[in-house]
mmCIF file of C-alpha atoms and ligand atoms in Angstrom:
data_model
loop_
_atom_site.group_PDB
_atom_site.id
_atom_site.type_symbol
_atom_site.label_atom_id
_atom_site.label_comp_id
_atom_site.label_asym_id
_atom_site.label_seq_id
_atom_site.Cartn_x
_atom_site.Cartn_y
_atom_site.Cartn_z
ATOM 1 C CA MET A 1 20.888 157.206 45.683
ATOM 2 C CA LEU A 2 20.994 155.095 42.503
ATOM 3 C CA VAL A 3 24.629 155.058 41.235
ATOM 4 C CA LEU A 4 25.674 153.783 37.869
ATOM 5 C CA VAL A 5 29.330 152.858 37.785
ATOM 6 C CA ALA A 6 31.089 152.486 34.479
ATOM 7 C CA LEU A 7 34.283 150.458 34.860
ATOM 8 C CA GLY A 8 37.232 151.167 32.366
ATOM 9 C CA GLY A 9 39.356 148.403 30.915
ATOM 10 C CA ASN A 10 42.101 149.339 33.356
ATOM 11 C CA ALA A 11 39.889 148.058 36.117
ATOM 12 C CA MET A 12 39.400 144.615 34.403
ATOM 13 C CA THR A 13 42.843 143.425 33.421
ATOM 14 C CA GLY A 14 46.171 142.896 35.179
ATOM 15 C CA PRO A 15 48.505 145.795 35.999
ATOM 16 C CA ASP A 16 50.367 145.387 32.599
ATOM 17 C CA GLY A 17 47.122 144.928 30.629
ATOM 18 C CA SER A 18 47.297 141.165 31.091
ATOM 19 C CA ALA A 19 44.076 139.549 30.080
ATOM 20 C CA THR A 20 44.669 136.041 31.386
ATOM 21 C CA PRO A 21 41.667 134.506 33.148
ATOM 22 C CA HIS A 22 43.516 134.706 36.516
ATOM 23 C CA ALA A 23 44.496 138.344 36.028
ATOM 24 C CA GLN A 24 40.965 139.289 34.889
ATOM 25 C CA ARG A 25 39.348 137.639 37.923
ATOM 26 C CA GLU A 26 41.734 139.313 40.308
ATOM 27 C CA ALA A 27 41.239 142.661 38.747
ATOM 28 C CA ILE A 28 37.361 142.318 38.575
ATOM 29 C CA GLY A 29 37.494 141.164 42.165
ATOM 30 C CA ARG A 30 39.360 144.223 43.225
ATOM 31 C CA ALA A 31 36.937 146.455 41.365
ATOM 32 C CA MET A 32 33.904 144.668 42.988
ATOM 33 C CA GLN A 33 35.384 145.463 46.451
ATOM 34 C CA ARG A 34 35.064 149.225 45.541
ATOM 35 C CA VAL A 35 31.510 148.649 44.175
ATOM 36 C CA ALA A 36 30.736 146.871 47.513
ATOM 37 C CA ASP A 37 31.923 150.083 49.288
ATOM 38 C CA LEU A 38 29.014 151.893 47.569
ATOM 39 C CA VAL A 39 26.518 149.254 48.537
ATOM 40 C CA GLU A 40 27.776 149.300 52.170
ATOM 41 C CA ALA A 41 27.193 153.148 52.172
ATOM 42 C CA GLY A 42 23.583 152.456 51.321
ATOM 43 C CA HIS A 43 23.498 153.206 47.622
ATOM 44 C CA ASP A 44 21.733 151.085 44.911
ATOM 45 C CA VAL A 45 24.178 150.234 42.173
ATOM 46 C CA VAL A 46 24.289 149.340 38.600
ATOM 47 C CA VAL A 47 27.615 148.460 37.095
ATOM 48 C CA THR A 48 28.681 148.563 33.560
ATOM 49 C CA HIS A 49 32.096 147.682 32.152
ATOM 50 C CA GLY A 50 34.253 147.874 28.966
ATOM 51 C CA ASN A 51 35.361 144.890 26.936
ATOM 52 C CA GLY A 52 37.861 146.194 24.467
ATOM 53 C CA PRO A 53 40.817 143.916 25.430
ATOM 54 C CA GLN A 54 38.588 140.835 25.694
ATOM 55 C CA VAL A 55 36.587 141.295 22.499
ATOM 56 C CA GLY A 56 39.837 141.943 20.576
ATOM 57 C CA ASN A 57 41.245 138.719 21.906
ATOM 58 C CA LEU A 58 38.150 136.738 20.861
ATOM 59 C CA LEU A 59 38.576 138.213 17.267
ATOM 60 C CA VAL A 60 42.049 136.800 17.171
ATOM 61 C CA LYS A 61 40.888 133.359 18.216
ATOM 62 C CA ASN A 62 38.284 133.497 15.531
ATOM 63 C CA GLU A 63 40.909 134.214 12.915
ATOM 64 C CA LEU A 64 43.381 131.674 14.203
ATOM 65 C CA ALA A 65 40.827 128.800 14.374
ATOM 66 C CA ALA A 66 38.741 129.741 11.259
ATOM 67 C CA HIS A 67 39.913 126.602 9.445
ATOM 68 C CA VAL A 68 38.693 124.370 12.193
ATOM 69 C CA VAL A 69 35.520 125.959 13.694
ATOM 70 C CA PRO A 70 33.285 128.644 12.101
ATOM 71 C CA PRO A 71 34.178 132.187 13.154
ATOM 72 C CA VAL A 72 31.394 134.074 15.100
ATOM 73 C CA PRO A 73 30.451 137.744 14.274
ATOM 74 C CA LEU A 74 31.568 140.608 16.438
ATOM 75 C CA ASP A 75 28.154 140.904 18.201
ATOM 76 C CA TRP A 76 28.510 137.399 19.405
ATOM 77 C CA CYS A 77 31.911 138.136 20.615
ATOM 78 C CA GLY A 78 30.511 141.078 22.648
ATOM 79 C CA ALA A 79 27.788 138.803 24.067
ATOM 80 C CA GLN A 80 30.391 136.349 25.105
ATOM 81 C CA THR A 81 32.430 139.014 26.994
ATOM 82 C CA GLN A 82 29.182 140.111 28.819
ATOM 83 C CA GLY A 83 28.826 136.484 29.874
ATOM 84 C CA THR A 84 32.382 135.901 31.126
ATOM 85 C CA ILE A 85 32.877 139.382 32.640
ATOM 86 C CA GLY A 86 29.335 139.466 34.055
ATOM 87 C CA PHE A 87 29.501 136.163 35.878
ATOM 88 C CA THR A 88 33.063 137.030 37.342
ATOM 89 C CA ALA A 89 31.700 140.356 38.496
ATOM 90 C CA VAL A 90 28.649 138.656 40.026
ATOM 91 C CA ASP A 91 30.660 135.970 41.867
ATOM 92 C CA THR A 92 33.179 138.435 43.312
ATOM 93 C CA LEU A 93 30.535 140.997 44.248
ATOM 94 C CA GLU A 94 28.635 138.382 46.113
ATOM 95 C CA ALA A 95 31.801 137.303 47.825
ATOM 96 C CA ALA A 96 32.523 140.849 48.770
ATOM 97 C CA PHE A 97 28.881 141.127 50.168
ATOM 98 C CA ALA A 98 29.314 137.981 52.122
ATOM 99 C CA SER A 99 32.609 139.005 53.665
ATOM 100 C CA ARG A 100 31.052 142.217 54.877
ATOM 101 C CA GLY A 101 27.893 140.581 56.228
ATOM 102 C CA LEU A 102 25.779 142.396 53.616
ATOM 103 C CA ARG A 103 22.639 140.452 52.640
ATOM 104 C CA ARG A 104 22.681 141.525 49.027
ATOM 105 C CA ARG A 105 22.505 139.610 45.710
ATOM 106 C CA ALA A 106 23.968 140.486 42.283
ATOM 107 C CA ALA A 107 22.755 139.656 38.714
ATOM 108 C CA ALA A 108 24.110 140.150 35.299
ATOM 109 C CA VAL A 109 21.916 140.926 32.337
ATOM 110 C CA ILE A 110 22.683 140.116 28.800
ATOM 111 C CA THR A 111 21.948 143.527 27.347
ATOM 112 C CA ARG A 112 21.324 144.792 23.822
ATOM 113 C CA THR A 113 21.840 148.218 22.685
ATOM 114 C CA LEU A 114 19.931 149.783 19.765
ATOM 115 C CA VAL A 115 22.032 151.505 17.062
ATOM 116 C CA ASP A 116 21.154 153.072 13.713
ATOM 117 C CA ALA A 117 22.046 150.928 10.726
ATOM 118 C CA SER A 118 23.031 154.139 8.869
ATOM 119 C CA ASP A 119 25.371 155.395 11.650
ATOM 120 C CA PRO A 120 28.607 156.890 10.165
ATOM 121 C CA GLY A 121 30.431 154.732 12.835
ATOM 122 C CA PHE A 122 29.924 151.698 10.636
ATOM 123 C CA THR A 123 31.983 153.089 7.768
ATOM 124 C CA THR A 124 34.753 154.789 9.869
ATOM 125 C CA PRO A 125 35.964 152.416 12.458
ATOM 126 C CA THR A 126 37.084 154.140 15.708
ATOM 127 C CA LYS A 127 36.763 151.615 18.662
ATOM 128 C CA PRO A 128 40.212 150.293 19.723
ATOM 129 C CA VAL A 129 40.091 146.636 20.687
ATOM 130 C CA GLY A 130 42.532 143.869 21.541
ATOM 131 C CA ARG A 131 46.263 144.060 22.224
ATOM 132 C CA PHE A 132 48.768 146.710 21.154
ATOM 133 C CA LEU A 133 51.266 145.661 18.476
ATOM 134 C CA PRO A 134 54.303 147.289 16.926
ATOM 135 C CA HIS A 135 53.770 148.861 13.613
ATOM 136 C CA GLU A 136 55.593 146.178 11.647
ATOM 137 C CA GLN A 137 53.075 143.489 12.848
ATOM 138 C CA ALA A 138 50.029 145.794 12.464
ATOM 139 C CA LYS A 139 51.107 146.588 8.937
ATOM 140 C CA ARG A 140 50.872 142.909 7.977
ATOM 141 C CA LEU A 141 47.261 142.768 9.368
ATOM 142 C CA ILE A 142 46.292 145.960 7.678
ATOM 143 C CA GLU A 143 47.440 144.203 4.294
ATOM 144 C CA HIS A 144 44.949 141.517 5.200
ATOM 145 C CA GLY A 145 42.025 144.045 5.391
ATOM 146 C CA GLU A 146 42.011 145.057 9.091
ATOM 147 C CA THR A 147 42.004 148.704 10.222
ATOM 148 C CA TRP A 148 44.640 149.589 12.818
ATOM 149 C CA GLN A 149 45.645 152.884 14.280
ATOM 150 C CA ASP A 150 48.654 154.360 15.866
ATOM 151 C CA ARG A 151 47.734 154.687 19.581
ATOM 152 C CA GLY A 152 50.829 156.446 20.664
ATOM 153 C CA GLU A 153 53.479 155.067 23.187
ATOM 154 C CA HIS A 154 51.935 151.696 23.512
ATOM 155 C CA GLY A 155 51.864 150.933 19.719
ATOM 156 C CA TRP A 156 49.218 150.117 17.149
ATOM 157 C CA ARG A 157 45.673 148.851 17.933
ATOM 158 C CA ARG A 158 42.938 147.365 15.812
ATOM 159 C CA VAL A 159 39.853 149.625 15.481
ATOM 160 C CA VAL A 160 36.331 148.376 14.647
ATOM 161 C CA ALA A 161 32.967 149.933 13.944
ATOM 162 C CA SER A 162 31.403 151.839 16.793
ATOM 163 C CA PRO A 163 27.970 153.256 16.239
ATOM 164 C CA GLU A 164 26.255 155.673 18.736
ATOM 165 C CA PRO A 165 24.067 153.990 21.428
ATOM 166 C CA LEU A 166 20.437 155.128 21.064
ATOM 167 C CA GLU A 167 18.632 153.010 23.622
ATOM 168 C CA VAL A 168 19.312 150.131 26.035
ATOM 169 C CA LEU A 169 16.746 147.580 25.091
ATOM 170 C CA ASP A 170 16.771 145.622 28.263
ATOM 171 C CA THR A 171 16.461 148.679 30.584
ATOM 172 C CA HIS A 172 13.114 147.165 31.950
ATOM 173 C CA ALA A 173 14.827 144.023 33.066
ATOM 174 C CA VAL A 174 17.616 146.083 34.865
ATOM 175 C CA LEU A 175 14.859 148.151 36.599
ATOM 176 C CA THR A 176 12.918 144.989 37.580
ATOM 177 C CA LEU A 177 16.091 143.461 39.263
ATOM 178 C CA LEU A 178 16.813 146.768 40.904
ATOM 179 C CA HIS A 179 13.388 146.948 42.418
ATOM 180 C CA ALA A 180 13.916 143.302 43.695
ATOM 181 C CA GLY A 181 17.053 144.431 45.544
ATOM 182 C CA TYR A 182 19.738 143.218 43.238
ATOM 183 C CA VAL A 183 22.881 144.948 42.398
ATOM 184 C CA VAL A 184 22.945 144.707 38.617
ATOM 185 C CA VAL A 185 25.756 144.279 35.975
ATOM 186 C CA ALA A 186 24.404 145.446 32.580
ATOM 187 C CA ALA A 187 25.288 146.828 29.164
ATOM 188 C CA GLY A 188 28.733 145.346 29.404
ATOM 189 C CA GLY A 189 30.932 146.397 26.450
ATOM 190 C CA GLY A 190 28.440 149.075 25.724
ATOM 191 C CA GLY A 191 25.707 146.410 25.061
ATOM 192 C CA ILE A 192 25.475 144.170 22.119
ATOM 193 C CA PRO A 193 24.732 146.338 19.172
ATOM 194 C CA VAL A 194 21.352 145.573 17.421
ATOM 195 C CA VAL A 195 19.462 147.411 14.650
ATOM 196 C CA ARG A 196 15.669 147.398 14.246
ATOM 197 C CA THR A 197 14.293 145.657 10.931
ATOM 198 C CA PRO A 198 11.518 147.120 8.962
ATOM 199 C CA GLY A 199 9.353 144.407 10.587
ATOM 200 C CA GLY A 200 10.002 145.794 14.023
ATOM 201 C CA THR A 201 12.274 142.948 15.331
ATOM 202 C CA VAL A 202 15.954 143.400 16.111
ATOM 203 C CA HIS A 203 19.157 141.766 14.996
ATOM 204 C CA GLY A 204 22.801 141.997 16.050
ATOM 205 C CA VAL A 205 25.263 143.905 14.005
ATOM 206 C CA GLU A 206 29.120 143.790 13.836
ATOM 207 C CA ALA A 207 30.318 146.583 16.076
ATOM 208 C CA VAL A 208 31.562 147.474 19.552
ATOM 209 C CA VAL A 209 29.613 150.258 21.263
ATOM 210 C CA ASP A 210 31.545 152.682 23.606
ATOM 211 C CA LYS A 211 30.590 151.709 27.070
ATOM 212 C CA ASP A 212 30.965 155.242 28.468
ATOM 213 C CA LEU A 213 28.399 156.492 25.995
ATOM 214 C CA THR A 214 25.983 153.586 26.679
ATOM 215 C CA ALA A 215 26.508 154.210 30.388
ATOM 216 C CA ALA A 216 25.071 157.674 30.014
ATOM 217 C CA VAL A 217 22.114 156.384 28.032
ATOM 218 C CA LEU A 218 21.303 153.710 30.546
ATOM 219 C CA ALA A 219 21.858 156.006 33.660
ATOM 220 C CA ARG A 220 19.323 158.458 32.232
ATOM 221 C CA ALA A 221 16.788 155.683 31.373
ATOM 222 C CA LEU A 222 17.161 154.141 34.882
ATOM 223 C CA GLY A 223 16.761 157.685 36.511
ATOM 224 C CA ALA A 224 20.172 157.177 38.133
ATOM 225 C CA ASP A 225 21.180 160.143 40.465
ATOM 226 C CA VAL A 226 24.929 159.871 39.732
ATOM 227 C CA LEU A 227 27.029 158.445 36.816
ATOM 228 C CA VAL A 228 30.536 157.506 37.991
ATOM 229 C CA THR A 229 33.228 156.802 35.403
ATOM 230 C CA ALA A 230 35.909 154.777 37.209
ATOM 231 C CA THR A 231 39.310 154.723 35.639
ATOM 232 C CA ASP A 232 42.994 154.880 36.625
ATOM 233 C CA VAL A 233 43.189 158.691 37.301
ATOM 234 C CA GLU A 234 41.677 160.694 39.999
ATOM 235 C CA HIS A 235 40.670 163.599 37.804
ATOM 236 C CA ALA A 236 40.426 164.662 34.232
ATOM 237 C CA GLU A 237 43.069 167.163 33.526
ATOM 238 C CA VAL A 238 43.483 170.296 31.229
ATOM 239 C CA GLY A 239 46.964 170.546 29.685
ATOM 240 C CA PHE A 240 47.318 166.703 30.265
ATOM 241 C CA GLY A 241 50.792 165.501 29.615
ATOM 242 C CA THR A 242 52.228 169.057 29.730
ATOM 243 C CA PRO A 243 54.060 170.801 32.508
ATOM 244 C CA HIS A 244 51.031 173.010 32.930
ATOM 245 C CA ALA A 245 48.574 170.042 33.661
ATOM 246 C CA ARG A 246 45.819 171.057 36.059
ATOM 247 C CA PRO A 247 43.299 168.550 37.643
ATOM 248 C CA LEU A 248 39.748 169.510 37.202
ATOM 249 C CA GLY A 249 37.591 169.251 40.432
ATOM 250 C CA ARG A 250 33.984 170.648 40.430
ATOM 251 C CA VAL A 251 33.315 172.172 36.925
ATOM 252 C CA SER A 252 30.196 173.614 35.428
ATOM 253 C CA LEU A 253 28.660 172.061 32.272
ATOM 254 C CA GLU A 254 29.645 175.115 30.172
ATOM 255 C CA GLU A 255 33.192 175.101 31.368
ATOM 256 C CA MET A 256 33.699 171.378 30.660
ATOM 257 C CA GLU A 257 31.935 171.718 27.368
ATOM 258 C CA GLY A 258 34.523 174.392 26.572
ATOM 259 C CA TYR A 259 37.506 172.254 27.442
ATOM 260 C CA ALA A 260 36.071 169.411 25.418
ATOM 261 C CA ALA A 261 35.775 171.650 22.392
ATOM 262 C CA ASP A 262 39.238 172.787 22.888
ATOM 263 C CA GLY A 263 40.468 169.182 22.554
ATOM 264 C CA GLN A 264 41.713 168.778 26.090
ATOM 265 C CA PHE A 265 40.511 165.058 26.331
ATOM 266 C CA ALA A 266 42.162 162.414 24.146
ATOM 267 C CA SER A 267 39.811 160.510 21.798
ATOM 268 C CA GLY A 268 39.641 156.779 22.755
ATOM 269 C CA SER A 269 40.566 157.402 26.388
ATOM 270 C CA MET A 270 39.482 160.454 28.483
ATOM 271 C CA GLY A 271 37.472 161.917 25.530
ATOM 272 C CA PRO A 272 34.385 159.500 25.617
ATOM 273 C CA LYS A 273 34.342 159.648 29.400
ATOM 274 C CA VAL A 274 33.975 163.296 29.440
ATOM 275 C CA GLU A 275 31.396 163.214 26.506
ATOM 276 C CA ALA A 276 29.377 160.647 28.544
ATOM 277 C CA ALA A 277 29.607 162.736 31.645
ATOM 278 C CA LEU A 278 28.347 165.889 29.703
ATOM 279 C CA ARG A 279 25.497 163.894 27.951
ATOM 280 C CA PHE A 280 24.228 162.651 31.233
ATOM 281 C CA VAL A 281 24.016 166.006 32.878
ATOM 282 C CA ARG A 282 22.882 167.745 29.674
ATOM 283 C CA GLY A 283 20.134 165.143 29.383
ATOM 284 C CA GLY A 284 18.794 166.005 32.912
ATOM 285 C CA GLY A 285 21.024 163.741 35.080
ATOM 286 C CA ARG A 286 21.995 165.221 38.439
ATOM 287 C CA ARG A 287 25.675 164.633 38.723
ATOM 288 C CA SER A 288 28.613 162.915 36.764
ATOM 289 C CA VAL A 289 31.884 162.026 38.230
ATOM 290 C CA ILE A 290 35.070 160.867 36.702
ATOM 291 C CA THR A 291 37.659 159.414 39.105
ATOM 292 C CA ALA A 292 39.979 156.571 39.974
ATOM 293 C CA LEU A 293 38.411 153.260 40.798
ATOM 294 C CA ASP A 294 39.792 153.339 44.285
ATOM 295 C CA ARG A 295 38.031 156.558 45.126
ATOM 296 C CA ILE A 296 34.524 155.902 43.713
ATOM 297 C CA ALA A 297 32.834 155.960 47.188
ATOM 298 C CA ASP A 298 34.495 159.231 48.062
ATOM 299 C CA ALA A 299 33.616 160.645 44.547
ATOM 300 C CA VAL A 300 29.890 159.724 45.164
ATOM 301 C CA ALA A 301 30.193 161.632 48.484
ATOM 302 C CA GLY A 302 31.475 164.568 46.466
ATOM 303 C CA GLU A 303 34.812 164.571 47.964
ATOM 304 C CA VAL A 304 37.103 163.775 44.901
ATOM 305 C CA GLY A 305 37.003 163.429 41.144
ATOM 306 C CA THR A 306 36.034 165.693 38.252
ATOM 307 C CA ILE A 307 32.448 166.455 39.069
ATOM 308 C CA ILE A 308 29.942 168.049 36.670
ATOM 309 C CA GLU A 309 26.624 168.933 38.276
ATOM 310 C CA SER A 310 23.400 169.951 36.830
ATOM 311 C CA PRO A 311 22.731 173.671 37.198
ATOM 312 C CA THR A 312 19.037 172.840 37.648
ATOM 313 C CA PRO A 313 17.276 170.129 39.574
ATOM 314 C CA ALA A 314 17.472 166.734 37.804
ATOM 315 C CA THR A 315 14.566 166.090 35.425
ATOM 316 C CA PRO A 316 12.478 163.015 35.616
ATOM 317 C CA THR A 317 13.469 160.171 33.140
ATOM 318 C CA PRO A 318 11.123 158.906 30.454
ATOM 319 C CA THR A 319 10.996 155.633 32.589
ATOM 320 C CA THR A 320 8.227 156.089 35.119
ATOM 321 C CA ASP A 321 8.032 152.801 36.939
ATOM 322 C CA ARG A 322 11.030 153.344 39.329
HETATM 323 N N1 ADP B 1 42.813 165.213 29.687
HETATM 324 C C1 ADP B 1 43.184 164.085 30.291
HETATM 325 N N2 ADP B 1 43.181 163.996 31.733
HETATM 326 C C2 ADP B 1 43.444 162.962 32.317
HETATM 327 N N3 ADP B 1 43.816 161.658 31.679
HETATM 328 C C3 ADP B 1 43.851 161.662 30.310
HETATM 329 C C4 ADP B 1 43.456 162.901 29.625
HETATM 330 N N4 ADP B 1 43.620 162.636 28.270
HETATM 331 C C5 ADP B 1 43.953 161.288 28.228
HETATM 332 N N5 ADP B 1 44.080 160.798 29.462
HETATM 333 C C6 ADP B 1 44.369 159.333 29.609
HETATM 334 O O1 ADP B 1 43.160 158.622 29.791
HETATM 335 C C7 ADP B 1 43.500 157.532 30.566
HETATM 336 C C8 ADP B 1 42.185 156.837 31.014
HETATM 337 O O2 ADP B 1 41.570 156.366 29.854
HETATM 338 P P1 ADP B 1 41.618 154.872 29.516
HETATM 339 O O3 ADP B 1 43.042 154.337 29.497
HETATM 340 O O4 ADP B 1 40.855 154.575 28.246
HETATM 341 O O5 ADP B 1 40.839 154.240 30.729
HETATM 342 P P2 ADP B 1 40.013 152.923 31.096
HETATM 343 O O6 ADP B 1 40.752 151.746 30.433
HETATM 344 O O7 ADP B 1 40.061 152.875 32.544
HETATM 345 O O8 ADP B 1 38.600 153.167 30.429
HETATM 346 C C9 ADP B 1 44.421 157.988 31.717
HETATM 347 O O9 ADP B 1 45.192 156.986 32.285
HETATM 348 C C10 ADP B 1 45.285 159.030 30.871
HETATM 349 O O10 ADP B 1 46.525 158.389 30.417
HETATM 350 N N1 CP B 2 33.220 148.557 24.736
HETATM 351 C C1 CP B 2 34.097 149.456 25.459
HETATM 352 O O1 CP B 2 33.866 150.687 25.462
HETATM 353 O O2 CP B 2 35.231 148.813 25.921
HETATM 354 P P1 CP B 2 36.476 149.453 26.595
HETATM 355 O O3 CP B 2 36.027 150.409 27.731
HETATM 356 O O4 CP B 2 37.391 148.340 27.144
HETATM 357 O O5 CP B 2 37.161 150.223 25.444
#
């Protein structure tokens, strides 16, 4: 089977959210062991990943050093995170393959995601990035023109523009690498957001695309059999955080749509994961699973996780050369 794994931020920073290079490499290395489990089980795998903590940190560096070196736009910061996370994922994946005697290679693709220049996401920022701060500190940054949101128990977090992903422009490169036998890391951070010009070319725009939503677009375009969203909980729950919380196992598309409409999944955390899972299956994909990183191989085997399956056989994707 072709499996697309979307890795959450929890899988890529230290236990306390630490984003030091060492903590990130350790965390990515642990995540790639779980990806290697899937490869060892005989699956073809594409990995995508978040970049919220990393891209937020780059923005802070930009601001602190603006008087010395020219700041770079947000799409450049996104591209830089694809580079650092991508090479670390490839390094650690290949080490995991070697330690298991698997003769597989990995490659990371710098990936662009097409968005609409008139998307309302450009005027109302929604994507949380970077570190959490107490309200007092966030207030000072708001006074300097930044948008920050109260994100609950952890504090306040900066939010940036996040348009809808329409198309992953480098899908063909990913397919070509898959055909050549590579495990591919692609569309990191939701892909570098680009818009089409009237002349038909594209250029980067300042935003951060939601990686779960891009994962659903890419999974369909690649003809993936399963979309796995790997996070820090084994199941999405209804009644989350209440004494009546109930983990969801196998659920129908309609049932899950009902829970989502009922506001059961928090925006900015479980909400986009469920939305991506629904879009993949609604769009003709066979199966979406949301589960904990440590359980992704069991989840692909159908043994754990919140599983949404298509009521009808999966429909072919627009991409015909797979
Ligand atoms: N309905 C829900 N069911 C389960 N977890 C939920 C729900 N709503 C919100 N969450 C929270 O979503 C978190 C996972 O989202 P997030 O922290 O954004 O993950 P990641 O960084 O892995 O992408 C869980 O740890 C949990 O605290
Ligand atoms: N780009 C993105 O969705 O990143 P996170 O998953 O880290 O929020």
